[in-house]
Coordinates of C-alpha atoms and ligand atoms in Angstrom, one line a residue:
X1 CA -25.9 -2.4 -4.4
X2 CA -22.7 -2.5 -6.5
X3 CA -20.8 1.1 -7.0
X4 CA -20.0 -0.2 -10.7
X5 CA -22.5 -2.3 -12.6
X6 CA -21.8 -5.2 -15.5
X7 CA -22.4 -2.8 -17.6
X8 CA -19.4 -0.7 -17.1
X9 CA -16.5 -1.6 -19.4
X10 CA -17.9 -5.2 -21.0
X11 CA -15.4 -6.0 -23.0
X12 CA -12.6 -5.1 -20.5
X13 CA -14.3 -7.4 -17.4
X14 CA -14.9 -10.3 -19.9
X15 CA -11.6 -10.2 -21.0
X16 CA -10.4 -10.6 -17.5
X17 CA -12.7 -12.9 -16.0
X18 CA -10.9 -15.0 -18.6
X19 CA -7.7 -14.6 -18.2
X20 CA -8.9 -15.1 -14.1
X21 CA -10.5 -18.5 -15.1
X22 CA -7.5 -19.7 -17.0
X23 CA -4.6 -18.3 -15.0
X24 CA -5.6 -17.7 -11.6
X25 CA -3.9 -20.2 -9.4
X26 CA -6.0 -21.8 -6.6
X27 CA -3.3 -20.7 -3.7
X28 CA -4.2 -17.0 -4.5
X29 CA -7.9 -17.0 -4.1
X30 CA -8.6 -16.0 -0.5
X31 CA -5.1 -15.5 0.2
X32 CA -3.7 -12.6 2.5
X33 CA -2.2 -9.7 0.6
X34 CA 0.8 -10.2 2.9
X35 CA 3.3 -12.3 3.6
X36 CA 5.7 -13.1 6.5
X37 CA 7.6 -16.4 6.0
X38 CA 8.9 -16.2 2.5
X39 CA 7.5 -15.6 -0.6
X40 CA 5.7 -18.4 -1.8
X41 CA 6.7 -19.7 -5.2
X42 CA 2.9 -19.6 -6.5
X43 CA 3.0 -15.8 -5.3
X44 CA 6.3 -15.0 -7.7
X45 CA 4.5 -17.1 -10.9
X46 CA 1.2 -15.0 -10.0
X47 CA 2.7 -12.0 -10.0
X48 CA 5.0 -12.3 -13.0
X49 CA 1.9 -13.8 -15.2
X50 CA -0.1 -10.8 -14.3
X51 CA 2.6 -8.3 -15.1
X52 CA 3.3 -10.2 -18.5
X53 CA -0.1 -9.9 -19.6
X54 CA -0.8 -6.4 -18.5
X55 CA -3.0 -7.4 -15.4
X56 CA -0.9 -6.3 -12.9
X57 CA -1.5 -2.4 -12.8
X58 CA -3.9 -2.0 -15.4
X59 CA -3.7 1.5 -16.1
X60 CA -0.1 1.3 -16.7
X61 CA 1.3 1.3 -20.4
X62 CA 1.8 -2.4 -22.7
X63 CA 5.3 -3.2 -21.2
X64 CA 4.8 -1.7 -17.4
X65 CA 2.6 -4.4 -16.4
X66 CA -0.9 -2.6 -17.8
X67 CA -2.9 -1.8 -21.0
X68 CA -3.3 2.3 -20.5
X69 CA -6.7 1.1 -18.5
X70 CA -9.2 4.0 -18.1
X71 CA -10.6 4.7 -13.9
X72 CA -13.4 3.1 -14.6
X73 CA -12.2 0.0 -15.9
X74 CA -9.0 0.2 -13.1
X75 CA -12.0 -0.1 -10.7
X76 CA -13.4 -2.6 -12.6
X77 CA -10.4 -4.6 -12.5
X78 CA -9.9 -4.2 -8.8
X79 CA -13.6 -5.2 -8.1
X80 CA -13.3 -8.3 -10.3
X81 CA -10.3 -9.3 -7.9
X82 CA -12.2 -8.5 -4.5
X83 CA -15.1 -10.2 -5.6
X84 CA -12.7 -13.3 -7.2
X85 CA -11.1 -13.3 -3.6
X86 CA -7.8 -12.8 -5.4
X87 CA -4.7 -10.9 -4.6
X88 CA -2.3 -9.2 -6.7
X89 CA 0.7 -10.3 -4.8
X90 CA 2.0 -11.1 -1.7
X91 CA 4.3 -7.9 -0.9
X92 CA 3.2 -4.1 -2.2
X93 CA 6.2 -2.0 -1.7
X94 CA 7.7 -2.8 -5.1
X95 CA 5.3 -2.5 -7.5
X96 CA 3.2 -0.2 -5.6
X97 CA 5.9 2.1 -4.6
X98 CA 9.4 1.3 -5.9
X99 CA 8.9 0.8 -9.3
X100 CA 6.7 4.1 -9.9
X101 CA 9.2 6.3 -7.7
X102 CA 12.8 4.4 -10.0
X103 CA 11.0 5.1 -12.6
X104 CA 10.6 9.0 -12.2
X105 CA 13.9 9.6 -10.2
X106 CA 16.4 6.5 -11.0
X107 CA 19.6 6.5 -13.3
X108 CA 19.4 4.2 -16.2
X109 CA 21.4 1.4 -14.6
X110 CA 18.5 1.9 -11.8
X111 CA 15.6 1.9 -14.0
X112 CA 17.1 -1.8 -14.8
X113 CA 15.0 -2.5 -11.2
X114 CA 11.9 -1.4 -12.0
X115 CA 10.2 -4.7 -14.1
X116 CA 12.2 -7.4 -11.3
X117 CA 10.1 -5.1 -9.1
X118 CA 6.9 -4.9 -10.6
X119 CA 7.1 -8.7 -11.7
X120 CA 7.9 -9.4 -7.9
X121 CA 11.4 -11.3 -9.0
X122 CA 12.7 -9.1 -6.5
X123 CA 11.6 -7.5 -3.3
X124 CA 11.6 -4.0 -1.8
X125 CA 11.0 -2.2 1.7
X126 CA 10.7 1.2 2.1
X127 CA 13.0 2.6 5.1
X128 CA 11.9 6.4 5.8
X129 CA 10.7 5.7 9.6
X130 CA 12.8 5.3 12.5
X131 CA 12.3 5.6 16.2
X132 CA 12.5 9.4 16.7
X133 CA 11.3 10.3 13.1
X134 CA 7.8 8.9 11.8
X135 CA 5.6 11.3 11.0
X136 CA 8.4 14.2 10.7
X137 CA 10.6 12.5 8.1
X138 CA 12.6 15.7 8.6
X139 CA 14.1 14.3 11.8
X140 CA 15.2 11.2 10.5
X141 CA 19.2 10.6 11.8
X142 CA 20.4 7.6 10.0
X143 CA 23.9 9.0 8.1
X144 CA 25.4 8.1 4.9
X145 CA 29.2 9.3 4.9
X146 CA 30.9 9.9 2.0
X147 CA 34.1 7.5 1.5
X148 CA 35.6 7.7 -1.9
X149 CA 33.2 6.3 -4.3
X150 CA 31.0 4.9 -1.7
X151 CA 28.9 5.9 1.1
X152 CA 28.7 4.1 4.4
X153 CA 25.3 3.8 6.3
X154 CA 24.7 3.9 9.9
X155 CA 21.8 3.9 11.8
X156 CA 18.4 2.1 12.1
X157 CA 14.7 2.1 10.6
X158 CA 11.5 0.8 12.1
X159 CA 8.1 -0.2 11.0
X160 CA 10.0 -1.6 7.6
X161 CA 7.6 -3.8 6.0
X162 CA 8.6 -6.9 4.9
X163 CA 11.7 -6.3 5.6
X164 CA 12.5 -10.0 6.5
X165 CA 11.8 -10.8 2.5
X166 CA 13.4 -7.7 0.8
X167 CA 16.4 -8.1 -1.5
X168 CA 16.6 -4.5 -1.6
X169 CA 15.6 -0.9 0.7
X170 CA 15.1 2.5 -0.9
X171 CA 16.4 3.9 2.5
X172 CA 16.3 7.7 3.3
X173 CA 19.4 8.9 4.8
X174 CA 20.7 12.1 6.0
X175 CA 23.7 13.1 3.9
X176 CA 24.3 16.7 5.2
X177 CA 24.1 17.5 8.8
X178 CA 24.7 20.8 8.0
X179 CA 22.6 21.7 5.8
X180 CA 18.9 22.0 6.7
X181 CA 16.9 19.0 7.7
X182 CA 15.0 18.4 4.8
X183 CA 17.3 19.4 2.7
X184 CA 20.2 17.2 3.5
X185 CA 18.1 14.1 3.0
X186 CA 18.8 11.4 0.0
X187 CA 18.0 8.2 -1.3
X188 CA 20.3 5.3 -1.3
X189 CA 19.5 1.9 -2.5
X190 CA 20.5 -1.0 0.2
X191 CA 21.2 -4.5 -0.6
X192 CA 19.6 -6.1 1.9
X193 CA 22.6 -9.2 2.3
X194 CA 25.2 -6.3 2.4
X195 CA 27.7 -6.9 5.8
X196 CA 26.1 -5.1 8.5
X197 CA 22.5 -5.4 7.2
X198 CA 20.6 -7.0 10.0
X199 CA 16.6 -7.4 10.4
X200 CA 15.0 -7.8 13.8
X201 CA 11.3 -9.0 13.1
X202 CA 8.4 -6.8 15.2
X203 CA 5.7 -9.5 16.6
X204 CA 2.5 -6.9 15.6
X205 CA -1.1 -7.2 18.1
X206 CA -2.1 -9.2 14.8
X207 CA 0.7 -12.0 16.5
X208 CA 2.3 -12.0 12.8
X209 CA 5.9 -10.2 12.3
X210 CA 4.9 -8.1 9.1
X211 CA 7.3 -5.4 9.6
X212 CA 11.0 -5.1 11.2
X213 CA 13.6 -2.9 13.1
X214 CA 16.7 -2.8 10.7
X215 CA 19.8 -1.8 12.0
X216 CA 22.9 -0.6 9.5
X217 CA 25.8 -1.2 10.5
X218 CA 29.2 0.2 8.7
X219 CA 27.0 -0.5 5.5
X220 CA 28.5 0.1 2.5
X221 CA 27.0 1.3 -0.5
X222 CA 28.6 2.5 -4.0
X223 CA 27.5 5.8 -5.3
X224 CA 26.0 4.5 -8.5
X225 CA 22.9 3.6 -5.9
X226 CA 21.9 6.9 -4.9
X227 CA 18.6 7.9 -6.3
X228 CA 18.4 11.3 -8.1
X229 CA 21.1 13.9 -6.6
X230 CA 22.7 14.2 -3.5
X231 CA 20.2 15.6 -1.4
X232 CA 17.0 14.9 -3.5
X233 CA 15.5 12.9 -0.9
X234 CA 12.6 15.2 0.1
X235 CA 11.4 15.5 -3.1
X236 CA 11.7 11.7 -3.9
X237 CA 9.8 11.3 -0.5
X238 CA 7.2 13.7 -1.1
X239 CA 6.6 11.7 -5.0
X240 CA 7.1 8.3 -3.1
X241 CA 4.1 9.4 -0.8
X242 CA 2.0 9.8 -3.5
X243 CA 2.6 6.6 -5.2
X244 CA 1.9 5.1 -1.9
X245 CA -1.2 6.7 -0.7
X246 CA -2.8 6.8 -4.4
X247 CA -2.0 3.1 -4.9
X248 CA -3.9 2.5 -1.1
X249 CA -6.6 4.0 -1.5
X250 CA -7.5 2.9 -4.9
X251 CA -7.1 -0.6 -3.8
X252 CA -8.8 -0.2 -0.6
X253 CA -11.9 1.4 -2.3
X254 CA -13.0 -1.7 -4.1
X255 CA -12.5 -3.2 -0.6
X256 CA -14.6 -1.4 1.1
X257 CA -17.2 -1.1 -1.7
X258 CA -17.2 -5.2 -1.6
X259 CA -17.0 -5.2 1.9
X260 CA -20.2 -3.3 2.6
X261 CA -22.4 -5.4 0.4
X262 CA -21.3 -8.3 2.0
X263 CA -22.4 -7.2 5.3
X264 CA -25.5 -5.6 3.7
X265 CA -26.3 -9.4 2.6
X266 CA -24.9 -11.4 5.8
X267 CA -27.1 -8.7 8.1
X268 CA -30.7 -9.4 6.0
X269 CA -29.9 -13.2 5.8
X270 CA -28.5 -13.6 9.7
X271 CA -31.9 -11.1 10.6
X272 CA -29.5 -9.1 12.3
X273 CA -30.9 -5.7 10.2
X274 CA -33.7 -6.2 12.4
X275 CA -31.9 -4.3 15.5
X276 CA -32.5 -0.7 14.5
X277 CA -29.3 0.4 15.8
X278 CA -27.5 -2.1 13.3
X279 CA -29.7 -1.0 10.5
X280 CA -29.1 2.6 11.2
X281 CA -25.4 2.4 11.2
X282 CA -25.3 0.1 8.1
X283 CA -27.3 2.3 6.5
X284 CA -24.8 5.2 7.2
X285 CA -21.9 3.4 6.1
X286 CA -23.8 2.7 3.3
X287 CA -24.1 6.1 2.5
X288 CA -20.4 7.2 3.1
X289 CA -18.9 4.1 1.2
X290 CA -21.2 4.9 -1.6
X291 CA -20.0 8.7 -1.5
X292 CA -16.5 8.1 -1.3
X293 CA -16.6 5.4 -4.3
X294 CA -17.9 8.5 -6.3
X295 CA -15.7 10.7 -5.1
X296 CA -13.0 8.5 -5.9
X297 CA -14.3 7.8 -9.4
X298 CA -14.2 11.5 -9.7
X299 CA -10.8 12.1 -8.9
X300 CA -8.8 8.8 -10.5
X301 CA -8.8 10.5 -14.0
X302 CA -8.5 14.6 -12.3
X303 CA -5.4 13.7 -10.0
X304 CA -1.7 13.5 -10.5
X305 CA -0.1 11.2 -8.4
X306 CA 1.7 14.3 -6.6
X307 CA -1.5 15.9 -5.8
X308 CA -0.7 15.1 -2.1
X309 CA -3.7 16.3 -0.9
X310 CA -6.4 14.3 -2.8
X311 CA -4.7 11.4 -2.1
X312 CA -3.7 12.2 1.8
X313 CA -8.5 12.7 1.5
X314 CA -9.4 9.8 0.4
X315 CA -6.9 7.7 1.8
X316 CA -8.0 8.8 4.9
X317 CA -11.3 8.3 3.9
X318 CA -11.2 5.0 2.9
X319 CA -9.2 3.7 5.7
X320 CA -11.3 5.4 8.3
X321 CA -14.6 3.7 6.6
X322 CA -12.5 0.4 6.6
X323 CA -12.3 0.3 10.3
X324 CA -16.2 0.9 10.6
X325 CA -17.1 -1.6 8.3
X326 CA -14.5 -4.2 10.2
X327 CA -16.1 -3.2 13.7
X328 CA -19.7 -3.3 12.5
X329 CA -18.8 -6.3 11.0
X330 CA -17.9 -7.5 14.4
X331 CA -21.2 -6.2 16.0
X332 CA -23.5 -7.6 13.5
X333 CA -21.6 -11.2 13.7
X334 CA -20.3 -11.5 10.6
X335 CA -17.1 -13.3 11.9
X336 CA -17.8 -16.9 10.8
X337 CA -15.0 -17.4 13.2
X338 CA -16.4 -17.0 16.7
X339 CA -15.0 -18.4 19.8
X340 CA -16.9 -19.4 22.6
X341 CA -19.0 -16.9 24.4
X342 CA -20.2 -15.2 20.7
X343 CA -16.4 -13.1 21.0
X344 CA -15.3 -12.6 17.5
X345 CA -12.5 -14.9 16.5
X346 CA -8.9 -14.0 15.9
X347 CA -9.6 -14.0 12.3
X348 CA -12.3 -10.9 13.1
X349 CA -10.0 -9.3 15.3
X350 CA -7.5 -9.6 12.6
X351 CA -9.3 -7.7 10.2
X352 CA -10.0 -4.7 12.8
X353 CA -6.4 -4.7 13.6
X354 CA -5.1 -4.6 10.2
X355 CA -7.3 -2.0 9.4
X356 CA -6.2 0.3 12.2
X357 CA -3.3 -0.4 11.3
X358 CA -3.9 0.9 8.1
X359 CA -5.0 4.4 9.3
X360 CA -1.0 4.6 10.6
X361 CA 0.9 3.1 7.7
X362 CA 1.6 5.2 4.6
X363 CA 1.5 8.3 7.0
X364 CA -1.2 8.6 10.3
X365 CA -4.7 9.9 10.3
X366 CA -3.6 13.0 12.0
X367 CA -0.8 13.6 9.6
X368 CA -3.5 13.2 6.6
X369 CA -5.5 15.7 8.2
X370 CA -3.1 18.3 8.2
X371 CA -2.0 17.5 4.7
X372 CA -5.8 18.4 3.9
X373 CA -5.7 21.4 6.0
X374 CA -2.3 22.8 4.3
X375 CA -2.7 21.8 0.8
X376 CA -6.3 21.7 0.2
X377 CA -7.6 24.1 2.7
X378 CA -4.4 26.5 2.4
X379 CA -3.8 26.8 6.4
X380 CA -0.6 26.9 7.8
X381 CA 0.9 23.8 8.9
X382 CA 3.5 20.9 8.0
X383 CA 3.6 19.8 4.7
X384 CA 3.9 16.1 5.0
Ligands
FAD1 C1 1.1 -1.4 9.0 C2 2.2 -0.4 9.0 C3 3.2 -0.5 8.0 C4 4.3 0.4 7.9 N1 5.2 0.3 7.0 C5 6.3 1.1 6.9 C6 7.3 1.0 6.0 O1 7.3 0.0 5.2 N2 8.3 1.8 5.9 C7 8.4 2.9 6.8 O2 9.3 3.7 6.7 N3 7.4 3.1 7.7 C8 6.4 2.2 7.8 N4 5.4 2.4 8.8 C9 5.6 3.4 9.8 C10 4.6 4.6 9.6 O3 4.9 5.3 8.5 C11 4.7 5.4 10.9 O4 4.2 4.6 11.9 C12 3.9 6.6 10.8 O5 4.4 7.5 9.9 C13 3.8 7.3 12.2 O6 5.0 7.5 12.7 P1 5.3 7.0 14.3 O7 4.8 5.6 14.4 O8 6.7 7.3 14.6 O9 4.3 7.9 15.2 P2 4.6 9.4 15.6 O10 5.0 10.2 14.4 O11 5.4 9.4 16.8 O12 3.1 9.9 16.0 C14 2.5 9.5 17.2 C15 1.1 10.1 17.2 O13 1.2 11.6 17.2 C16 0.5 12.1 16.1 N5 1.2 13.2 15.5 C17 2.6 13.3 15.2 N6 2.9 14.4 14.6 C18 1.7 15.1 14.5 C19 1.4 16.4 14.0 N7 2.3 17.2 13.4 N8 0.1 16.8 14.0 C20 -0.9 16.0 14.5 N9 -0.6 14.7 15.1 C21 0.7 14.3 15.0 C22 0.4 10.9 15.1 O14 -0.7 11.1 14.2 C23 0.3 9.7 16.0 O15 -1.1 9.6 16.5 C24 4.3 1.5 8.9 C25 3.4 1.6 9.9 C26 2.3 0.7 9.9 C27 1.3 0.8 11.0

């Protein structure tokens, strides 16, 4: 049933099943990939320890946290963690999104951020949404204004994960009113204790507070922390976008490959195949998480990060099949979890909610599917 077999990459799977055995610590196995009340302190020695032995994004170079991994054994790696019930750390915008985007676009006092953040010694948000401006980034009103050798931030961002734990925000802020929207956008990075700083949790339908209204306030910020040029922000974002969606989906896919064997195995020993209707729709998801594990494979090694519209695909993809596999998984009972009267527990109803969660964050469904109509399909349309 597995997408990958033992026999893919040996050497490479032995070598980090033991590394797993020996380092692993016990806190991490079947941890949450998220945290909301502080970073615990076995989450920071995880982290670091995978990044200083090249676990922590395999198919980055010796020194970035990686060992120049091939797709294959980047999948590998990510299976070996699903299946361990291990996760890489406890908050993804800085290594999953920061560090790639400093490293492409930051200024060489900047790039000094990048292995805090993959190491997870510091933290990052990522503030591009506010209230009137989620999926049109163009309409985004928080202003920087220029004063001297500094700018000073006003304005607000919502949906911030993890803001409550960041040291730092790569914050998107309009620089030129003038000028036209997207092109009077730029980057500035916020220290998160600066005077006027302030984080307002946001209780989710999940009842945890993941992500956070931030308001700034008379924020000021020195020049040295603006990322690329004065109004480079669109192209940051649009690079920033792809780090984000590529680094989802990948990591989702050995989810969801996991995921549905599990529920292959729970339906045949709970007897719940027997209902044809279950069996029917397992069998279809089956069938698409299979597809879209080879699809993926295909297009790890074929696709540049900024190849918005493979990634926008099979991100949608993924977390489309990731909400089907949480709501069959629901149907067929697989909650261990359930509360009186056979209603799935809150764990179960966790799961779905994270998931559809998932289809929002990182850019909506909708949004993905017009990124597929207008880059991949050439139709007219935004270009988000
Ligand atoms: C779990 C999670 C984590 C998040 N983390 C962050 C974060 O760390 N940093 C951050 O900045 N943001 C974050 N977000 C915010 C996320 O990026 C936005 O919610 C998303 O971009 C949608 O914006 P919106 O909520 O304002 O909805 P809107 O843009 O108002 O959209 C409302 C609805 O209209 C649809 N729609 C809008 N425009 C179009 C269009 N042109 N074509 C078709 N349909 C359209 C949307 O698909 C959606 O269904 C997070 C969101 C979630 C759910």
């Amino acid at each position: 049933v597995r997408a990958l077999t033992e026999a893919d990459a040996p050497i490479f799977r032995r070598e980090l099943r033991e590394f797993l055995e020996v380092h692993a610590p016990v806190e991490a196995v079947g941890a949450r990939g998220r945290s909301v009340d502080g970073i615990p302190d076995w989450a920071r020695r995880w982290q670091a320890a995978l990044f200083d032995n090249g676990w922590l994004i395999p198919d980055n170079p010796p020194g970035l946290g990686g060992r120049n991994a091939s797709s294959v054994e980047l999948l590998v790696y990510l299976e070996e963690m699903v299946s361990h019930g291990l996760v890489r750390s406890v908050h993804y915008p800085g290594y999953g999104i920061v560090a790639p985007t400093l490293r492409e676009f930051g200024n060489p006092s900047q790039k000094g951020l990048i292995i805090p953040a993959f190491r997870g010694d510091e933290t990052w948000c990522v503030g591009m949404s506010e209230p009137d401006a989620g999926s049109d980034l163009s309409a985004l009103r928080t202003r920087a204004t220029r004063d001297g050798e500094s700018f000073v931030v006003e304005g607000g961002k919502i949906w911030t994960s993890y803001a409550m734990l960041a040291d730092w925000c790569l914050c998107y802020v309009r620089t030129d009113t003038a000028d036209s929207a997207k092109n009077g956008v730029s980057v500035l990075i916020v220290n998160m204790q600066a005077p006027g700083v302030t984080v307002h949790p946001l209780r989710q339908v999940t009842g945890q507070a993941e992500f956070a209204e931030v308001v700034f306030d008379g924020v000021v910020v020195h020049e040295d922390q603006l990322v690329g040029g004065l109004g480079q922000g669109w192209q940051i974002a649009l690079a920033a976008l792809g780090y984000e969606r590529r680094g989802l989906w990948v990591e989702w896919l050995a989810g969801i490959a996991y995921g549905v064997q599990e529920l292959m195995l729970f339906a045949r020993s709970s007897g719940a195949i027997r209902d044809p209707e279950i069996a029917m729709d397992l069998a279809g998801a089956y069938e698409r998480v299979l597809s879209t594990y080879a699809l993926g494979l295909k297009s790890l090694p074929q696709t540049s990060t900024h190849d918005l519209g493979s990634h926008s695909l099979l991100k949608l993809a993924v977390s489309e099949l990731a909400v089907e596999l949480s709501d069959l998984g629901i149907r067929i009972g697989h909650a261990q979890d359930r509360v009186d009267g056979g209603l799935p527990g809150p764990f179960a109803l966790q799961q779905l909610f994270r998931a559809l969660g998932d289809t929002i964050g990182g850019g909506t469904a909708e949004m993905q599917r017009n990124a597929i109509a207008v880059r991949m399909l050439g139709l007219p349309g935004p270009r988000r």
